[in-house]
Tab-separated table of C-alpha atoms in Angstrom:
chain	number	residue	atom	x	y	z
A	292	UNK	CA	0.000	0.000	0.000
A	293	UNK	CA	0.882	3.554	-0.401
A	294	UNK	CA	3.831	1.937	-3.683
A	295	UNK	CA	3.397	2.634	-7.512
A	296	UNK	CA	2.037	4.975	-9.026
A	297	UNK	CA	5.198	7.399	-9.197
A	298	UNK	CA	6.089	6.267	-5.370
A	299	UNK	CA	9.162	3.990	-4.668
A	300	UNK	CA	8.787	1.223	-2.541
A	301	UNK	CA	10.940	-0.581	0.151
A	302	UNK	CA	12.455	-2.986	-1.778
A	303	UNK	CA	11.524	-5.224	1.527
A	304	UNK	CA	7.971	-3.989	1.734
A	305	UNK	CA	4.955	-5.860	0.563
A	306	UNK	CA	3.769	-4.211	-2.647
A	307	UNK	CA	0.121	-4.058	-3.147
A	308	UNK	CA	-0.738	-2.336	-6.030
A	309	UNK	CA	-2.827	-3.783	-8.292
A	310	UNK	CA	-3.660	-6.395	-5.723
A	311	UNK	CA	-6.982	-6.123	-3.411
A	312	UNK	CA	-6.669	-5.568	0.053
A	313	UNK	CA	-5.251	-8.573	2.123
A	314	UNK	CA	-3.342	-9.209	-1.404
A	315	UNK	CA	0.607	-8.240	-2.623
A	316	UNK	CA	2.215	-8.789	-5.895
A	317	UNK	CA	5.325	-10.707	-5.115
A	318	UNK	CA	9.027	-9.895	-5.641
A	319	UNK	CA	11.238	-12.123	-8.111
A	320	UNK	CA	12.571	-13.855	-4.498
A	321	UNK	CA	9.006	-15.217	-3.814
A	322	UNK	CA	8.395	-16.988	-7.061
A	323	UNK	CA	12.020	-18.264	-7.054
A	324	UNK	CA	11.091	-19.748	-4.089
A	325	UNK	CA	8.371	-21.478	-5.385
A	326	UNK	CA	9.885	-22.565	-8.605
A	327	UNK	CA	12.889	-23.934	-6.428
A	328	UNK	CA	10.392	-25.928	-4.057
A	329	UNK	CA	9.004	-27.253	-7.264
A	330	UNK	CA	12.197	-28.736	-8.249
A	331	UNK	CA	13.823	-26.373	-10.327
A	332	UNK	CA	12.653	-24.092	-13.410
A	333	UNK	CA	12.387	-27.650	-16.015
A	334	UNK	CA	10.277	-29.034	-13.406
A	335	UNK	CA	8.260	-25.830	-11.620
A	336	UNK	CA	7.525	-24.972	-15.894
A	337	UNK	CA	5.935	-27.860	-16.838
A	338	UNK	CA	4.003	-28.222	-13.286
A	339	UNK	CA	2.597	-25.165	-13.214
A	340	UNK	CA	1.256	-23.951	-16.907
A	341	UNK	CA	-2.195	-25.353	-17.451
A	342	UNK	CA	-2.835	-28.700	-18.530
A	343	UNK	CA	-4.555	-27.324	-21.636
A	344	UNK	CA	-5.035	-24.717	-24.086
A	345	UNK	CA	-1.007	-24.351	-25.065
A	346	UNK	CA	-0.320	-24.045	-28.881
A	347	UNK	CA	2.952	-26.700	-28.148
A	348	UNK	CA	3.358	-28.104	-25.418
A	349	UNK	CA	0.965	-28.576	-22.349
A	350	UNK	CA	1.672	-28.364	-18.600
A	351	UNK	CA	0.753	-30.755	-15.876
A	352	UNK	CA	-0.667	-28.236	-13.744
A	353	UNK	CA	0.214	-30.727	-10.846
A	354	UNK	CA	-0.695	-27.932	-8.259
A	355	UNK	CA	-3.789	-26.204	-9.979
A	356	UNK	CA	-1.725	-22.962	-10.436
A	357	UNK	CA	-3.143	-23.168	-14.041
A	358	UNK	CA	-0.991	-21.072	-15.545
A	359	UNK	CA	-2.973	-20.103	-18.779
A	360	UNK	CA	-1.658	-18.649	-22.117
A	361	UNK	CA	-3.071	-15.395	-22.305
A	362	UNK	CA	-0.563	-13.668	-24.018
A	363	UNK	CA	0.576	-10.378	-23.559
A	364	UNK	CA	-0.239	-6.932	-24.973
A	365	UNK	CA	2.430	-5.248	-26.608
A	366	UNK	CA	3.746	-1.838	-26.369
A	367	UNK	CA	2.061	-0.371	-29.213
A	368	UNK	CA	-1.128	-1.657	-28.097
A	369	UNK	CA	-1.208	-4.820	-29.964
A	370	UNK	CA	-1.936	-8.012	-28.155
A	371	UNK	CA	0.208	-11.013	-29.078
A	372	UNK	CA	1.477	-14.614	-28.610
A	373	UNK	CA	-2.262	-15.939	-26.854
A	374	UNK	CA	-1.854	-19.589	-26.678
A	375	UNK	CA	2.064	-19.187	-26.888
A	376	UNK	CA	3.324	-17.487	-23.608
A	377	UNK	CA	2.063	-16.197	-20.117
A	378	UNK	CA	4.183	-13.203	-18.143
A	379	UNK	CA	3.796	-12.183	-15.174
A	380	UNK	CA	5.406	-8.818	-13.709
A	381	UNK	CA	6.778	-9.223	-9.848
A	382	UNK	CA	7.295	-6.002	-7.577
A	383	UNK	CA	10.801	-6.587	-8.220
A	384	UNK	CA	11.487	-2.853	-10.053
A	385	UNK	CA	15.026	-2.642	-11.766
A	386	UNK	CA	14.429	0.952	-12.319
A	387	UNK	CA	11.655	3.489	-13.873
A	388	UNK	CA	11.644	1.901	-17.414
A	389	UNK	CA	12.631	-1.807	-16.458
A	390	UNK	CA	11.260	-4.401	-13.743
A	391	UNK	CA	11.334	-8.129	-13.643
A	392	UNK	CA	8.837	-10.507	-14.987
A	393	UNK	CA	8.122	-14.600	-14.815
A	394	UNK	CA	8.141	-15.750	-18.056
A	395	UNK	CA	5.870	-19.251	-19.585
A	396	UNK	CA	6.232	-20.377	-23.179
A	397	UNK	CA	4.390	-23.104	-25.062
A	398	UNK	CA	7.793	-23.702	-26.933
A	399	UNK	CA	9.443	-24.418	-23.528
A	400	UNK	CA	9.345	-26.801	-20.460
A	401	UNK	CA	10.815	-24.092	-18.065
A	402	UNK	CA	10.129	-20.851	-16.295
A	403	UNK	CA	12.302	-18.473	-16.770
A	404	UNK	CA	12.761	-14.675	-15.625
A	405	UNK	CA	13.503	-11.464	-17.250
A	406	UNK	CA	13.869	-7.800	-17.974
A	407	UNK	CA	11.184	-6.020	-19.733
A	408	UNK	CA	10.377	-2.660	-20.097
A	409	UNK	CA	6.808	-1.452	-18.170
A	410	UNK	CA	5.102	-0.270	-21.087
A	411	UNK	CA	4.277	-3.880	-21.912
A	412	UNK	CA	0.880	-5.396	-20.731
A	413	UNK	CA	1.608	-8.431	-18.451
A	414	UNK	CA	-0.345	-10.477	-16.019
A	415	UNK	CA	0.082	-10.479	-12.593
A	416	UNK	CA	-0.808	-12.674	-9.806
A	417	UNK	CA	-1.233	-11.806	-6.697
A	418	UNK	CA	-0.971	-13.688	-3.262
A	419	UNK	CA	-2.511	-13.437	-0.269
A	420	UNK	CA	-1.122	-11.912	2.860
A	421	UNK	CA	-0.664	-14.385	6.028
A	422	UNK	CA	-3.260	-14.191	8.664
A	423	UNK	CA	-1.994	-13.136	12.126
């Protein structure tokens, strides 16, 4: 609460953003965490994409993450690649033009990460804060 929008965050601070209440949009470290609890990025890839709907090549979606391929809307307002890729931005900012994303591909078995610039239209997911 109180980040984006113009105002730097805490790089230790949950970011909520475009997340509800009771909701943050995690850093690169959290979904490295999960994709290294899964195993790895070969294994965490294929585990967590959606069992369907994948131009190439199908997940398992072993733990109903369901990533789907929704593609990703381009910088000069063009929406591309549904069927062929899923990205997700983290909170993980590398500076005003660039922040790190979680990448899916229908040509690929892994997750990967990456640098993109913010003008392009990725998914997020959020998480839910722990209850005290």
């Amino acid at each position: 609460e109180g980040c984006g929008d113009g105002t730097e965050c805490n790089s230790r601070a949950l970011v909520r953003g475009v997340c509800p209440k009771g909701w943050y949009l995690p850093a690169m470290s959290v979904w490295a965490s999960l994709v290294n609890s899964l195993g790895g990025r070969y294994e965490a890839g294929e585990a967590l994409k959606s069992a369907s709907g994948w131009d190439d090549r199908n997940g398992t979606d072993e733990y109903s993450f369901s990533v789907l391929p929704v593609g990703v809307k381009r910088y000069d307002g063009l929406y591309v690649s549904e069927g062929k890729s899923a990205s997700f931005w983290t909170s993980s900012q590398i500076d005003e033009e660039y922040a790190s994303s979680v990448d899916f591909s229908s040509n690929y078995r892994y997750v990967y990460d990456d640098l993109q610039h913010k003008y392009y239209g990725y998914s997020v997911r959020c998480i839910s804060l722990p209850r005290e």
